[in-house]
Each structure stands twice: as C-alpha cells, then as structure tokens.
Short mmCIF file of C-alpha atoms and ligand atoms in Angstrom, two decimals:
data_model
loop_
_atom_site.label_atom_id
_atom_site.label_comp_id
_atom_site.label_asym_id
_atom_site.label_seq_id
_atom_site.Cartn_x
_atom_site.Cartn_y
_atom_site.Cartn_z
CA MET A 1 7.41 9.80 -40.86
CA ILE A 2 9.01 11.92 -38.20
CA THR A 3 12.68 14.32 -40.45
CA GLU A 4 13.59 16.51 -37.70
CA GLN A 5 16.81 15.28 -35.44
CA LEU A 6 15.77 12.73 -33.17
CA GLN A 7 17.94 12.63 -29.49
CA PHE A 8 17.06 9.48 -29.57
CA GLU A 9 17.72 5.63 -31.51
CA ILE A 10 15.69 3.85 -33.09
CA GLU A 11 16.30 -0.29 -33.48
CA LYS A 12 13.21 -1.60 -35.30
CA ILE A 13 12.04 -5.18 -35.53
CA SER A 14 13.20 -7.76 -38.11
CA GLN A 15 9.85 -9.54 -38.04
CA SER A 16 6.45 -7.18 -37.18
CA ARG A 17 4.91 -9.61 -34.38
CA LEU A 18 1.23 -8.37 -36.13
CA HIS A 19 -1.39 -10.98 -38.25
CA GLY A 20 -4.12 -8.91 -37.97
CA LEU A 21 -5.77 -7.14 -35.10
CA GLU A 22 -8.86 -8.86 -34.11
CA GLU A 23 -11.00 -5.74 -33.82
CA ASP A 24 -14.09 -7.21 -32.48
CA SER A 25 -12.11 -9.06 -29.30
CA LEU A 26 -9.98 -6.35 -28.64
CA GLN A 27 -9.80 -6.14 -24.68
CA PHE A 28 -8.02 -3.28 -22.67
CA GLY A 29 -4.33 -3.29 -22.66
CA LYS A 30 -4.00 -6.78 -23.46
CA VAL A 31 -1.79 -6.48 -26.56
CA PHE A 32 0.94 -4.77 -27.18
CA THR A 33 3.03 -3.35 -30.19
CA ASP A 34 5.97 -3.86 -32.00
CA HIS A 35 8.44 -1.09 -29.98
CA MET A 36 8.88 0.82 -27.15
CA PHE A 37 10.34 3.76 -25.69
CA VAL A 38 13.34 3.05 -22.96
CA ALA A 39 15.86 5.54 -21.25
CA ASP A 40 17.41 5.80 -17.71
CA PHE A 41 18.51 8.07 -15.51
CA ILE A 42 22.06 8.03 -14.23
CA ASP A 43 24.29 10.16 -13.31
CA GLY A 44 21.88 13.06 -12.80
CA GLN A 45 21.32 12.82 -16.78
CA TRP A 46 18.76 10.74 -19.13
CA THR A 47 20.52 8.81 -21.53
CA ASN A 48 20.85 5.38 -23.00
CA MET A 49 17.13 6.65 -24.90
CA LYS A 50 16.23 4.30 -27.81
CA ILE A 51 12.72 2.82 -29.29
CA THR A 52 13.76 -0.94 -29.58
CA PRO A 53 11.69 -4.11 -30.29
CA TYR A 54 9.17 -4.94 -27.15
CA LYS A 55 10.88 -7.15 -24.71
CA ASP A 56 10.73 -7.67 -21.36
CA LEU A 57 12.91 -6.46 -18.72
CA VAL A 58 15.63 -7.62 -16.49
CA LEU A 59 15.56 -6.57 -12.75
CA SER A 60 17.48 -6.66 -10.39
CA PRO A 61 15.80 -8.32 -6.65
CA ALA A 62 17.18 -5.49 -4.67
CA THR A 63 15.38 -2.58 -7.45
CA SER A 64 14.16 -0.26 -5.28
CA PHE A 65 10.73 0.73 -7.09
CA ILE A 66 10.03 -3.02 -6.12
CA HIS A 67 10.57 -2.14 -2.51
CA TYR A 68 9.05 1.42 -2.01
CA GLY A 69 7.02 2.35 -4.87
CA GLN A 70 8.53 4.72 -6.17
CA SER A 71 6.91 4.62 -9.11
CA ILE A 72 4.72 6.45 -11.47
CA PHE A 73 2.84 6.43 -15.06
CA GLU A 74 0.42 8.18 -17.24
CA GLY A 75 -2.00 7.28 -20.46
CA LEU A 76 -3.52 8.85 -23.08
CA LYS A 77 -4.37 7.60 -26.22
CA ALA A 78 -4.35 8.05 -30.22
CA HIS A 79 -7.60 7.37 -32.13
CA TYR A 80 -7.23 6.48 -35.92
CA GLY A 81 -9.05 9.15 -38.01
CA LYS A 82 -10.94 10.10 -41.21
CA ASP A 83 -8.73 10.02 -44.48
CA GLY A 84 -6.87 7.38 -42.28
CA ASP A 85 -4.73 9.85 -40.29
CA VAL A 86 -3.74 9.33 -36.64
CA PHE A 87 -4.10 11.47 -33.69
CA MET A 88 -2.92 11.93 -30.35
CA PHE A 89 -5.78 13.67 -28.01
CA ARG A 90 -3.76 15.70 -25.98
CA PRO A 91 -0.22 14.64 -25.32
CA GLN A 92 1.30 17.65 -23.63
CA ALA A 93 -1.50 18.07 -20.95
CA ASN A 94 -0.05 14.50 -20.31
CA ILE A 95 3.52 15.62 -19.84
CA ALA A 96 2.85 17.90 -18.45
CA ARG A 97 0.91 16.01 -15.73
CA MET A 98 3.72 13.55 -15.89
CA LYS A 99 6.50 15.87 -14.36
CA THR A 100 4.09 16.62 -11.22
CA SER A 101 4.00 13.40 -10.58
CA ALA A 102 7.95 13.09 -10.70
CA ILE A 103 8.14 15.82 -8.69
CA ARG A 104 6.15 15.24 -5.27
CA MET A 105 7.51 11.30 -5.88
CA CYS A 106 10.86 13.06 -5.92
CA MET A 107 12.13 11.62 -9.44
CA PRO A 108 13.15 13.53 -12.56
CA PRO A 109 11.29 14.50 -15.06
CA PHE A 110 11.54 13.52 -18.59
CA PRO A 111 12.48 16.11 -20.61
CA GLU A 112 9.19 17.08 -22.68
CA ASP A 113 10.39 17.94 -25.73
CA ILE A 114 11.88 14.57 -26.23
CA PHE A 115 8.80 12.57 -24.57
CA LEU A 116 6.55 14.51 -27.09
CA ASP A 117 9.02 12.90 -30.11
CA ALA A 118 8.83 9.35 -28.72
CA LEU A 119 5.27 9.34 -28.42
CA LYS A 120 5.08 10.73 -32.38
CA THR A 121 7.78 8.07 -33.39
CA LEU A 122 6.28 5.07 -31.63
CA LEU A 123 3.21 6.22 -33.25
CA SER A 124 4.72 6.07 -36.66
CA LEU A 125 6.62 3.39 -36.32
CA ASP A 126 3.21 1.20 -35.37
CA LYS A 127 0.71 2.91 -37.08
CA ALA A 128 -0.16 -0.45 -38.61
CA TRP A 129 -0.90 -1.70 -35.38
CA MET A 130 -4.10 0.92 -34.90
CA PRO A 131 -7.36 -0.07 -34.33
CA LYS A 132 -9.78 1.84 -36.49
CA LYS A 133 -13.30 1.08 -35.10
CA ASP A 134 -15.13 4.06 -33.40
CA GLY A 135 -14.94 3.11 -28.97
CA SER A 136 -11.52 1.38 -30.08
CA SER A 137 -7.85 3.11 -29.39
CA MET A 138 -4.04 2.68 -29.07
CA TYR A 139 -3.58 3.19 -25.53
CA ILE A 140 -0.08 4.68 -24.93
CA ARG A 141 1.40 4.12 -21.14
CA PRO A 142 4.72 5.91 -20.23
CA PHE A 143 5.64 4.91 -17.27
CA MET A 144 8.73 5.73 -15.22
CA PHE A 145 10.29 4.10 -11.92
CA GLY A 146 13.48 4.06 -9.43
CA THR A 147 16.02 1.39 -10.46
CA ASP A 148 18.80 2.09 -7.78
CA GLU A 149 19.85 -1.80 -6.56
CA PHE A 150 19.45 0.03 -2.73
CA LEU A 151 17.83 -1.57 0.22
CA GLY A 152 17.90 1.65 2.32
CA VAL A 153 14.81 3.63 2.05
CA LYS A 154 15.32 7.08 0.26
CA ALA A 155 14.56 8.44 -3.37
CA SER A 156 16.38 6.26 -5.96
CA ASP A 157 19.47 7.99 -8.19
CA ASN A 158 19.05 6.47 -10.63
CA TYR A 159 15.38 5.48 -12.78
CA ARG A 160 13.80 4.23 -16.21
CA PHE A 161 11.28 6.08 -18.11
CA MET A 162 9.36 3.72 -20.70
CA ILE A 163 6.38 4.15 -23.27
CA ILE A 164 4.60 1.08 -24.54
CA MET A 165 1.45 0.94 -26.51
CA SER A 166 -1.87 -1.28 -26.58
CA PRO A 167 -4.53 -1.65 -28.97
CA SER A 168 -7.54 -1.25 -27.29
CA GLY A 169 -11.31 -1.78 -27.46
CA SER A 170 -13.48 -0.10 -24.60
CA TYR A 171 -12.66 -0.23 -20.48
CA TYR A 172 -16.50 -1.21 -19.40
CA LYS A 173 -18.70 -2.60 -21.60
CA ASN A 174 -21.62 -1.79 -19.81
CA PRO A 175 -22.85 0.92 -17.13
CA VAL A 176 -21.52 0.24 -13.55
CA LYS A 177 -22.95 -0.55 -10.62
CA VAL A 178 -20.53 1.42 -7.25
CA LYS A 179 -20.55 2.28 -3.82
CA ILE A 180 -20.24 5.39 -1.69
CA GLU A 181 -17.09 4.21 0.39
CA THR A 182 -17.03 5.67 4.20
CA HIS A 183 -14.29 3.09 5.39
CA PHE A 184 -11.84 3.03 3.57
CA THR A 185 -10.21 5.84 1.54
CA ARG A 186 -8.41 6.95 -2.06
CA ALA A 187 -6.41 9.62 -0.73
CA ALA A 188 -5.46 11.95 2.54
CA SER A 189 -5.04 15.29 2.63
CA GLY A 190 -1.23 16.07 1.98
CA GLY A 191 -0.43 12.72 0.30
CA THR A 192 -0.18 11.46 -3.53
CA GLY A 193 -3.68 11.14 -4.55
CA SER A 194 -3.43 14.33 -7.35
CA ALA A 195 0.01 12.45 -8.33
CA LYS A 196 -0.68 8.92 -10.94
CA ALA A 197 1.17 7.27 -8.62
CA ALA A 198 1.12 3.23 -8.61
CA GLY A 199 0.83 3.14 -5.08
CA ASN A 200 -2.49 4.95 -5.00
CA TYR A 201 -4.24 1.76 -7.86
CA ALA A 202 -2.42 -0.48 -4.76
CA GLY A 203 -4.51 0.67 -2.05
CA SER A 204 -7.62 0.51 -4.39
CA MET A 205 -7.51 -2.79 -4.81
CA TYR A 206 -8.81 -3.91 -1.18
CA PRO A 207 -12.01 -1.89 -0.80
CA ALA A 208 -12.07 -2.51 -4.43
CA LYS A 209 -12.22 -6.36 -3.38
CA LEU A 210 -14.50 -6.37 -1.21
CA ALA A 211 -17.09 -4.00 -2.93
CA ALA A 212 -17.14 -6.68 -5.66
CA GLU A 213 -18.29 -9.28 -3.20
CA GLU A 214 -21.39 -7.30 -2.72
CA GLY A 215 -21.88 -6.84 -6.42
CA TYR A 216 -20.03 -3.51 -7.32
CA GLN A 217 -17.87 -2.64 -9.65
CA GLN A 218 -16.24 0.40 -8.45
CA LEU A 219 -16.58 2.74 -5.59
CA ILE A 220 -17.56 6.58 -4.72
CA TRP A 221 -14.06 7.94 -3.47
CA THR A 222 -14.63 10.08 -0.34
CA ASP A 223 -12.59 12.55 1.58
CA GLY A 224 -10.12 10.57 3.84
CA LYS A 225 -11.00 12.56 7.00
CA TYR A 226 -15.29 12.08 7.10
CA HIS A 227 -15.99 10.57 4.72
CA ARG A 228 -18.69 12.91 3.55
CA ASN A 229 -17.36 14.98 0.56
CA ILE A 230 -17.54 12.87 -2.70
CA GLU A 231 -14.17 12.71 -4.71
CA GLU A 232 -13.35 10.27 -7.64
CA SER A 233 -15.03 7.64 -8.77
CA GLY A 234 -13.21 3.61 -9.36
CA THR A 235 -9.59 5.10 -11.23
CA MET A 236 -11.72 8.24 -12.53
CA ASN A 237 -13.13 11.82 -11.92
CA LEU A 238 -16.58 11.63 -11.20
CA MET A 239 -19.14 14.33 -13.22
CA MET A 240 -23.35 14.27 -12.40
CA VAL A 241 -25.91 15.72 -13.65
CA ILE A 242 -27.92 17.39 -10.99
CA ASP A 243 -31.31 19.45 -11.88
CA ASP A 244 -29.82 20.91 -14.71
CA VAL A 245 -25.68 21.14 -14.06
CA LEU A 246 -22.60 19.76 -14.75
CA VAL A 247 -21.33 19.14 -11.12
CA THR A 248 -18.01 18.01 -10.27
CA PRO A 249 -15.92 17.54 -7.17
CA LYS A 250 -12.92 20.38 -7.09
CA LEU A 251 -9.11 20.13 -7.78
CA SER A 252 -7.44 19.14 -4.31
CA ASN A 253 -4.86 17.29 -3.40
CA THR A 254 -6.88 14.37 -2.95
CA ILE A 255 -8.06 14.40 -6.41
CA LEU A 256 -6.04 13.70 -9.67
CA GLU A 257 -6.51 16.53 -12.25
CA GLY A 258 -7.77 14.21 -14.89
CA VAL A 259 -7.34 15.08 -19.18
CA THR A 260 -10.57 14.57 -19.38
CA ARG A 261 -12.40 15.96 -17.07
CA ASN A 262 -10.45 18.76 -18.33
CA SER A 263 -11.54 18.53 -21.47
CA ILE A 264 -15.29 18.12 -21.00
CA LEU A 265 -16.07 21.12 -18.76
CA ASN A 266 -13.60 22.49 -21.19
CA ILE A 267 -16.47 21.49 -24.06
CA ALA A 268 -19.49 21.90 -21.76
CA ARG A 269 -18.98 25.80 -21.08
CA ASP A 270 -17.94 26.53 -24.20
CA TRP A 271 -22.00 24.35 -25.21
CA GLY A 272 -23.20 27.33 -22.63
CA TRP A 273 -23.91 24.10 -20.03
CA LYS A 274 -23.76 25.58 -16.47
CA VAL A 275 -20.97 24.38 -14.60
CA GLU A 276 -20.09 23.94 -11.41
CA GLU A 277 -16.32 22.39 -10.02
CA ARG A 278 -17.24 22.79 -5.94
CA THR A 279 -17.47 20.34 -2.67
CA VAL A 280 -19.91 18.12 -3.32
CA SER A 281 -21.54 16.20 -0.20
CA VAL A 282 -22.97 12.68 -0.04
CA GLU A 283 -25.67 13.93 1.56
CA GLU A 284 -26.25 16.29 -1.35
CA VAL A 285 -26.03 13.40 -3.62
CA VAL A 286 -28.09 10.97 -2.11
CA GLU A 287 -31.13 13.76 -1.37
CA ALA A 288 -30.90 14.34 -4.85
CA LEU A 289 -31.25 10.56 -5.92
CA GLU A 290 -34.03 10.24 -3.29
CA ASN A 291 -36.11 13.47 -5.38
CA GLY A 292 -35.26 12.33 -8.79
CA LYS A 293 -32.92 15.75 -8.87
CA LEU A 294 -29.72 13.17 -10.45
CA HIS A 295 -30.74 12.79 -13.98
CA GLU A 296 -27.08 11.83 -14.53
CA ALA A 297 -23.63 10.11 -13.19
CA PHE A 298 -20.31 9.10 -15.31
CA GLY A 299 -16.97 8.65 -14.71
CA VAL A 300 -14.36 10.55 -17.40
CA GLY A 301 -10.69 9.48 -17.41
CA THR A 302 -8.61 8.18 -20.09
CA ALA A 303 -9.11 4.57 -20.83
CA ALA A 304 -12.81 4.75 -20.40
CA THR A 305 -13.64 8.39 -21.62
CA ILE A 306 -16.66 8.47 -20.67
CA ALA A 307 -18.21 5.05 -17.59
CA GLN A 308 -22.02 5.37 -17.26
CA ILE A 309 -23.06 4.73 -13.54
CA ASN A 310 -26.39 2.72 -13.24
CA THR A 311 -26.97 2.40 -9.27
CA ILE A 312 -25.62 4.08 -6.84
CA GLY A 313 -25.22 2.38 -3.58
CA TYR A 314 -25.14 4.06 -0.04
CA GLU A 315 -25.33 2.44 3.30
CA GLY A 316 -26.96 -0.49 2.01
CA LYS A 317 -29.40 1.36 -0.26
CA ASP A 318 -29.02 1.15 -4.32
CA TYR A 319 -30.39 4.11 -5.88
CA GLU A 320 -31.41 3.04 -9.11
CA LEU A 321 -30.17 6.20 -12.23
CA PRO A 322 -32.67 7.29 -14.87
CA ALA A 323 -32.03 4.72 -17.99
CA VAL A 324 -28.80 6.08 -20.29
CA ALA A 325 -30.51 6.37 -23.38
CA ASP A 326 -32.38 9.44 -21.02
CA ARG A 327 -28.94 11.32 -20.16
CA GLU A 328 -28.53 14.05 -22.67
CA PHE A 329 -24.86 15.43 -21.45
CA SER A 330 -23.58 12.32 -21.31
CA ASN A 331 -24.55 11.02 -24.36
CA LYS A 332 -23.69 13.89 -26.38
CA ILE A 333 -20.46 14.77 -24.72
CA SER A 334 -19.52 11.15 -25.52
CA THR A 335 -20.27 10.73 -29.00
CA TYR A 336 -19.14 14.69 -29.95
CA LEU A 337 -15.76 13.15 -28.10
CA GLU A 338 -15.25 10.36 -30.46
CA ASP A 339 -15.84 12.29 -33.41
CA TYR A 340 -13.45 15.26 -32.20
CA LYS A 341 -10.47 12.42 -30.97
CA ARG A 342 -11.00 11.08 -34.77
CA GLY A 343 -10.56 14.72 -36.44
CA ARG A 344 -14.55 14.73 -37.68
CA VAL A 345 -15.16 17.77 -36.24
CA GLU A 346 -13.21 20.76 -35.67
CA ASP A 347 -9.97 20.88 -33.08
CA LYS A 348 -12.11 23.82 -31.67
CA PHE A 349 -9.78 23.64 -28.63
CA ASN A 350 -6.63 23.07 -30.80
CA TYR A 351 -6.23 19.61 -28.59
CA LEU A 352 -5.06 16.82 -31.28
CA VAL A 353 -1.66 16.12 -32.60
CA LYS A 354 -1.35 14.15 -36.12
CA ILE A 355 1.05 11.79 -36.58
CA ASP A 356 2.94 11.72 -40.06
C1 COI B 401 -7.68 6.30 -17.06
O1 COI B 401 -9.01 6.08 -17.34
O2 COI B 401 -6.82 8.21 -16.67
C2 COI B 401 -7.20 4.82 -15.54
O3 COI B 401 -6.18 6.16 -15.02
C3 COI B 401 -7.45 4.26 -15.91
C4 COI B 401 -6.02 3.49 -15.67
C5 COI B 401 -5.59 3.09 -14.78
C6 COI B 401 -6.40 2.10 -16.62
#
C-alpha cells in the first residue's frame, strides 16, 4: 500500500463486486474493477481528487465534450509477475503523452506526480482483480473531457479527469487481414493525429466498417494528401520486416507516438537488429509483397502488444504473408515483452514500476 501522504481521498467500496475472475473467457475492456479515480478542473485548478467505488456518471446534456469532442485518453497496462508481484509498464511514458495530447486539445494537463500516485493506489486497492495468465493484463484507461455546460464552440473552462481499470484478455485472438486504405484518411498534416484524441478513433470507424464489409478486420492508413505513404494500422503503429530490416514509418504529426512502438525499437536496437524509422511508401510495400521480401508485418500497440497481419489487401488484390510461426522477429519480441512485463527478465530499460 502507498504509505506517503496522498493528495487525494480514498473512499473504499463496502463490498467488492469481485466473485472470481473467469480468466479463460476474459475479453478486452468489458469488466471494470471496484474503484476509479476522479478529479475536476474548476476555476483554473485541479480539485475534488478522489478514489471512489466505480460508478456511473451523471452529466448535463449540454456537457461540452459530448458536442465538440474535447476528449482525450490513454491506455496502459499492469501485469501479474513472478512471486505475485504486480508491475506497471512505462506509466511515465503514458503520463507524458497525455500531457502532449492535453496541450494539443487545449486542455489542462493533469499533475504528473498525482497521476502516478493515483495509478499505483488504484492497482494496490484492486490487486485482487489482476488476471494472472500470460496474455492477460490489467488494462488501465485514464481519460479527460470538457465539462462546461455550454453550447458555444470554445475550449471548456472545466474538465474531468478519470482513471478506470479493466482486467482484460487479449485484444485479437488471431492474425488479422488488413486493407491499405487509399480513399479515407485517419489524420491530416497539422491535425490531431499525434494526440490520443477521442475524435481520431470516431473518424476511423466508418472506413473500418466499409473494409469489414469487404472482409478486412483493419486498415493500413496512408497519408492524407496523396495516399502514397504508410502511416499506421488500425489503432496501432505498424512494423514490417523487409529483407532483414525492421522498418516502421517515422513519427510525424499524423502518427501517434506509441509506447509499444518505442519499446520495441529500443529492444530491437539493443539486440543488434537493423532498424529503420523512415518514410515507407505503399509502392515499396506492394513490391516487397510481390517479391517475397516482406517477411513480417504486425501492428504494435498497448492493447494488442503485437497484432500479426496475415493478409494485406491493395487495390482489389490480397497478398498473403509468410506463416506467423516462421516470423523470427515478432515472435521473439512478443515472448520477450511478455516476460519483461512480468519481471521474468532483467528490467534493462527501467520500464517497470512495481506496485506495493
Ligand atoms: C492501443 O493499442 O494502444 C490502442 O490505442 C487501442 C485502444 C484504443 C483500445
């Protein structure tokens, strides 16, 4: 338990809702733990900071974020490790990214030290909800939204910041079939693509629905101007092994700076892999598919960690990728990350925060 003086109150649930976690059937983001963290930004400062039992919100129908989308979120995970320890993976990176998102969306960043204390305290309080099996995790969802009761279009003066937690199973059960999207756009240059803004996800749903009607589970997004260069895949960053090089699109204001992306690049470099962060054209990828030079393609993100891609569709043609079992890099990193997050290998990069 946290022993230092916390800057928020804790109201514990009188009776836990937990009656045994059915780990085998655990889905992603469907059940929520006993407690949540809440804080309000009022009169220019963060106040009413509290951990309370998980409960519904009561909001005015005029609440500004509902109308104008001033809403951001984060996603991070904690894992059950060896000897029953619980570890958060790189929470400071998510806290820093939420600050960047807040600034882009004209919102007040939440104090970083209290954010970290809130995460640790919630995990400590709801430790009994931690799933234990490999592949499972406690998915943690911090989020913030404008709460002015006002229909004029302007940045809200008031905000709510919250953290909820969901014991979760894997995001994708199987490799996915994706389509290179050359009509719709996830993010335009100068837009909000590098912020974790709720609206980015809303805008991606219609193109994803159309692709699903054609049998694709996800899209590979391309640049908004000419659709010539690869950007992301679904809600994740995209990585490929072309020849013997790990290749990923370089960061820009249309690409979210993924924590999983950064972790994998750091580890790959440490392993001595050739790594390239650069512009990756659709033409190059299609050519590599045709010539058998594209050995691996996978999405990387917090929710799925590694989402293997088995088919890439482009202009009506489907290209099959090598069998997942034969993929040297993504299989190796997938196992290593699982071990790393559970404290089963050395914390070489100082990524783990242990929960007391
Ligand atoms: C992630 O994997 O990092 C995501 O953003 C997916 C989440 C929105 C469910």
